[in-house]
Coordinates of C-alpha atoms in Angstrom, one line a residue:
M1 CA -70.5 50.1 16.4
F2 CA -73.5 50.4 14.1
P3 CA -72.4 53.7 12.4
L4 CA -68.9 52.1 11.7
I5 CA -70.5 49.1 10.1
T6 CA -72.7 51.4 8.0
L7 CA -69.6 53.4 6.8
A8 CA -67.6 50.3 5.9
P9 CA -69.0 49.9 2.3
A10 CA -68.7 53.6 1.6
L11 CA -65.0 53.6 2.7
A12 CA -64.3 50.5 0.6
S13 CA -65.7 52.2 -2.5
L14 CA -63.4 55.2 -2.2
P15 CA -60.6 55.4 -4.8
S16 CA -57.3 53.9 -3.7
D17 CA -55.2 56.8 -4.8
L18 CA -56.8 59.4 -2.4
S19 CA -54.3 61.4 -0.4
L20 CA -54.7 64.7 1.4
G21 CA -52.9 67.6 -0.3
S22 CA -52.9 65.8 -3.7
G23 CA -54.0 69.0 -5.5
N24 CA -57.5 67.7 -6.3
Y25 CA -60.0 69.9 -4.4
Y26 CA -62.8 67.3 -4.4
N27 CA -60.4 64.6 -3.1
D28 CA -59.2 66.8 -0.3
V29 CA -62.8 67.7 0.7
M30 CA -63.8 64.0 0.7
I31 CA -60.9 63.0 2.9
I32 CA -61.5 65.7 5.4
A33 CA -65.2 64.8 5.5
V34 CA -64.4 61.1 6.1
I35 CA -62.0 62.1 8.9
V36 CA -64.6 64.3 10.5
V37 CA -67.3 61.6 10.3
L38 CA -65.0 59.0 11.9
I39 CA -64.0 61.3 14.8
S40 CA -67.7 62.1 15.3
V41 CA -68.6 58.4 15.4
L42 CA -65.8 57.7 18.0
A43 CA -67.0 60.6 20.1
A44 CA -70.5 59.4 19.9
A45 CA -69.4 55.9 21.0
F46 CA -67.6 57.3 24.0
V47 CA -70.6 59.4 25.0
I48 CA -72.9 56.3 24.7
Q49 CA -70.6 54.2 26.8
R50 CA -70.5 56.9 29.6
A51 CA -74.3 57.1 29.4
M52 CA -74.8 53.3 29.7
S53 CA -72.5 53.3 32.8
A54 CA -74.6 56.1 34.4
I55 CA -77.8 54.2 33.7
L56 CA -76.4 51.0 35.2
K57 CA -75.4 52.9 38.3
L58 CA -78.9 54.3 38.7
T59 CA -80.9 51.1 37.8
M60 CA -78.7 48.3 39.1
P61 CA -76.4 49.6 41.9
E62 CA -76.2 46.1 43.5
L63 CA -74.7 44.7 40.3
L64 CA -71.9 47.3 40.3
Q65 CA -71.2 46.7 44.0
Q66 CA -70.9 43.0 43.3
E67 CA -68.5 43.7 40.4
K68 CA -66.4 46.0 42.6
A69 CA -66.3 43.4 45.3
E70 CA -65.1 40.7 42.9
K71 CA -62.4 42.9 41.5
A72 CA -61.2 43.7 45.0
Q73 CA -61.1 40.0 46.0
K74 CA -59.3 39.2 42.8
K75 CA -56.7 41.9 43.6
I76 CA -56.2 40.5 47.1
L77 CA -55.7 37.0 45.8
Q78 CA -53.2 38.2 43.2
K79 CA -51.3 40.2 45.8
A80 CA -51.2 37.2 48.2
R81 CA -50.0 34.9 45.4
W82 CA -47.2 37.4 44.5
N83 CA -46.2 37.8 48.2
N84 CA -46.0 34.1 48.5
I85 CA -43.7 33.9 45.5
L86 CA -41.5 36.7 46.9
G87 CA -41.6 35.2 50.4
L88 CA -43.2 38.3 51.9
R89 CA -45.5 38.3 54.9
P90 CA -47.9 41.1 56.0
I91 CA -46.9 43.3 58.9
S92 CA -49.8 42.0 60.9
E93 CA -48.2 38.6 60.9
E94 CA -44.8 39.6 62.1
K95 CA -45.5 38.7 65.7
D96 CA -46.1 35.1 64.6
I97 CA -42.6 34.7 63.0
M98 CA -40.5 36.7 65.4
I99 CA -37.6 34.9 67.0
D100 CA -37.4 34.8 70.8
H101 CA -33.9 36.2 71.3
D102 CA -33.0 39.9 70.8
F103 CA -29.9 42.1 70.9
D104 CA -30.2 45.5 72.5
G105 CA -33.9 45.5 71.7
I106 CA -33.3 44.4 68.1
T107 CA -35.4 41.3 67.2
E108 CA -35.2 39.1 64.1
L109 CA -37.9 37.6 62.0
D110 CA -37.9 34.0 60.9
N111 CA -38.7 34.7 57.3
P112 CA -38.7 31.6 55.0
I113 CA -36.5 31.5 51.9
P114 CA -38.5 32.9 49.0
I115 CA -39.8 30.5 46.4
W116 CA -38.1 32.3 43.6
F117 CA -34.7 32.0 45.3
N118 CA -35.2 28.2 45.9
A119 CA -36.3 27.8 42.3
L120 CA -33.2 29.6 41.1
F121 CA -30.9 27.7 43.4
Y122 CA -32.2 24.2 42.5
S123 CA -32.2 25.1 38.8
T124 CA -28.5 26.0 38.9
V125 CA -27.8 22.7 40.8
T126 CA -29.7 20.7 38.2
F127 CA -27.9 22.6 35.3
G128 CA -24.5 21.8 36.9
I129 CA -25.3 18.1 37.2
I130 CA -26.6 17.9 33.6
Y131 CA -23.5 19.8 32.4
L132 CA -21.2 17.5 34.3
L133 CA -22.8 14.4 32.8
I134 CA -22.8 15.7 29.2
Y135 CA -19.3 17.1 29.0
Q136 CA -17.3 15.2 31.6
V137 CA -19.0 11.8 32.2
F138 CA -20.5 10.7 28.9
G139 CA -18.6 13.0 26.6
W140 CA -21.6 13.9 24.5
G141 CA -20.6 17.6 24.2
M142 CA -17.4 19.0 22.6
N143 CA -14.6 20.3 24.8
Q144 CA -12.7 23.4 24.1
D145 CA -10.2 21.7 21.8
Q146 CA -13.0 20.0 19.8
E147 CA -14.9 23.2 19.6
Y148 CA -11.8 24.9 18.2
V149 CA -11.3 22.2 15.5
H150 CA -15.0 22.4 14.6
E151 CA -15.1 26.2 14.3
M152 CA -11.9 26.1 12.2
A153 CA -13.5 23.6 9.9
I154 CA -16.5 25.9 9.5
A155 CA -14.3 28.9 8.9
E156 CA -12.3 27.0 6.3
K157 CA -15.5 26.1 4.4
E158 CA -16.6 29.8 4.6
K159 CA -13.2 30.8 3.4
Q160 CA -13.3 28.5 0.4
A161 CA -16.8 29.7 -0.5
Y162 CA -15.7 33.3 -0.3
L163 CA -12.6 32.6 -2.5
A164 CA -14.7 30.8 -5.0
Q165 CA -17.1 33.7 -5.1
A166 CA -14.2 36.2 -5.3
A167 CA -12.6 34.2 -8.1
N168 CA -15.8 34.6 -10.2
L169 CA -15.5 38.4 -9.8
I170 CA -12.4 38.4 -12.0
D171 CA -12.6 40.2 -15.3
E172 CA -10.1 41.4 -18.0
S173 CA -9.4 44.5 -16.0
S174 CA -8.5 42.8 -12.7
I175 CA -6.9 39.5 -13.8
E176 CA -3.3 39.1 -12.7
V177 CA -0.6 36.5 -13.2
N178 CA -1.0 33.7 -10.7
A179 CA 1.2 30.6 -10.9
T180 CA -1.1 28.6 -8.6
M181 CA -3.8 28.6 -11.3
I182 CA -1.6 26.9 -13.9
A183 CA -2.3 23.3 -12.9
A184 CA -6.1 23.8 -13.0
G185 CA -5.8 25.8 -16.2
A186 CA -3.9 22.9 -17.9
A187 CA -6.9 20.5 -17.4
I188 CA -9.3 23.1 -18.7
F189 CA -7.0 23.7 -21.7
Q190 CA -6.8 20.0 -22.6
A191 CA -10.6 19.6 -22.3
N192 CA -11.5 22.7 -24.4
C193 CA -8.6 24.2 -26.2
A194 CA -6.3 21.4 -27.3
A195 CA -8.4 20.4 -30.3
C196 CA -7.6 23.7 -32.0
H197 CA -4.3 24.8 -30.4
G198 CA -2.7 21.5 -29.9
D199 CA -2.0 19.6 -26.6
A200 CA 1.2 21.6 -26.0
G201 CA -0.1 24.8 -27.5
Q202 CA 1.9 24.2 -30.7
G203 CA -1.1 25.3 -32.8
G204 CA -3.3 23.6 -35.3
I205 CA -6.5 25.0 -36.6
G206 CA -5.8 27.8 -34.1
P207 CA -2.5 29.8 -33.8
N208 CA 0.6 28.7 -32.0
L209 CA 0.5 29.7 -28.3
A210 CA 3.9 28.4 -27.4
D211 CA 6.0 31.2 -29.0
K212 CA 6.4 34.9 -28.3
F213 CA 4.2 36.0 -31.2
W214 CA 0.7 37.2 -30.4
I215 CA -2.2 38.3 -32.6
H216 CA -4.4 39.9 -30.0
G217 CA -1.9 40.8 -27.3
G218 CA 0.3 38.6 -25.1
E219 CA -0.3 40.0 -21.6
I220 CA -2.5 38.2 -19.1
K221 CA -5.3 40.8 -19.6
D222 CA -5.2 40.3 -23.4
V223 CA -5.3 36.5 -23.1
F224 CA -8.3 36.7 -20.7
K225 CA -10.2 39.0 -23.0
T226 CA -9.5 36.8 -26.0
V227 CA -10.7 33.7 -24.3
K228 CA -13.7 35.4 -22.8
Y229 CA -15.1 37.2 -25.8
G230 CA -13.4 35.0 -28.5
V231 CA -12.6 36.1 -32.1
P232 CA -15.8 35.0 -34.0
D233 CA -14.5 36.2 -37.4
K234 CA -11.5 34.0 -37.0
G235 CA -13.4 31.0 -35.7
M236 CA -12.5 31.5 -32.0
V237 CA -15.7 31.1 -30.1
P238 CA -16.4 33.1 -26.9
W239 CA -16.1 31.0 -23.8
E240 CA -17.8 33.3 -21.3
Q241 CA -21.0 31.3 -21.5
T242 CA -19.2 28.0 -21.0
L243 CA -16.4 28.7 -18.5
S244 CA -16.7 30.7 -15.3
P245 CA -14.5 33.8 -14.8
A246 CA -12.4 31.7 -12.4
Q247 CA -11.9 29.0 -15.1
I248 CA -11.0 31.6 -17.7
A249 CA -8.4 33.1 -15.3
E250 CA -6.9 29.6 -14.8
V251 CA -6.7 28.7 -18.5
S252 CA -5.3 32.2 -19.3
N253 CA -2.5 31.7 -16.8
Y254 CA -1.8 28.3 -18.3
V255 CA -1.7 29.8 -21.8
L256 CA 0.7 32.5 -20.6
S257 CA 3.0 29.8 -19.1
L258 CA 3.3 28.2 -22.6
R259 CA 5.0 31.2 -24.2
G260 CA 8.6 30.5 -25.3
T261 CA 8.4 26.7 -24.8
N262 CA 8.5 26.1 -28.6
P263 CA 7.3 22.4 -28.6
A264 CA 8.1 20.1 -31.6
G265 CA 5.9 20.6 -34.7
A266 CA 4.9 24.1 -33.7
K267 CA 3.0 26.1 -36.2
E268 CA 4.6 29.1 -37.8
A269 CA 4.6 32.3 -35.9
Q270 CA 1.7 34.7 -36.4
G271 CA 1.2 38.2 -35.1
V272 CA 3.6 40.5 -33.3
E273 CA 6.5 39.4 -31.2
V274 CA 6.0 40.5 -27.6
T275 CA 9.1 41.4 -25.5
Y276 CA 8.6 41.1 -21.8
E277 CA 10.5 43.7 -19.8
S278 CA 11.0 41.7 -16.6
A279 CA 12.5 38.3 -16.3
A280 CA 9.7 37.4 -13.9
A281 CA 7.3 37.6 -16.9
E282 CA 9.0 34.8 -18.7
P283 CA 7.6 31.3 -18.1
Q284 CA 9.5 29.0 -15.8
K285 CA 10.2 25.7 -17.5
E286 CA 9.7 23.8 -14.3
E287 CA 6.1 25.2 -14.0
V288 CA 5.3 24.2 -17.6
L289 CA 6.7 20.7 -17.2

């Protein structure tokens, strides 16, 4: 142990970037030298330990005999304790537990039931009683129907959390028309957009959103992009720092549902008229109302 303690300060002072095969000749030599010294110290410690054992055998043989006797006694006690747990009896005691009757010279031993088996049996009985009381008598635990309802409630929460996270992954390249978002988008529009575009999208400071003329494109991806990044040179602020992607998707769907409604007092048309090829692209009056 003393050589290891002596080497500790020297090892602590070595550079932390030392590694064998680093290309630095002196570093490699130093590492090899340290390894050789450590191996030598371990070998010396082993030799010293063997020498001390030999000296003890020569000078104090009675101490070694006593130690061996104690180890043997301890081993016997451990074996006896283990045999007791397993319900085993030594062969020398078989005559004491042999049953009187025999069949064709075959005798039987009256071995007791092992402790481990009794412990397992009584623990299952105790578990059964506790289970019966909890689930059948007092009703503290959930039955199968209640567990099903509980697990379904947890699954629904996880589903909603996933959908909320997935909704916030929407961008201008993945947004699609979704009529279920119109109602939520209407509330967002009234709170944030109506001041410039009118409460019915008829226009005001901002352009009319209720006709078929669009300045920056009239498809859902165009509307999403315009709301998200804004048009700063026209006074349209970017909303990506204020609204989440899911909220921008909702308000974009609502804006798209306003096209062609032509409310009273609508501002004059601006931009290019967009002709939608499919009838499904046209807003449904019932959804707007």
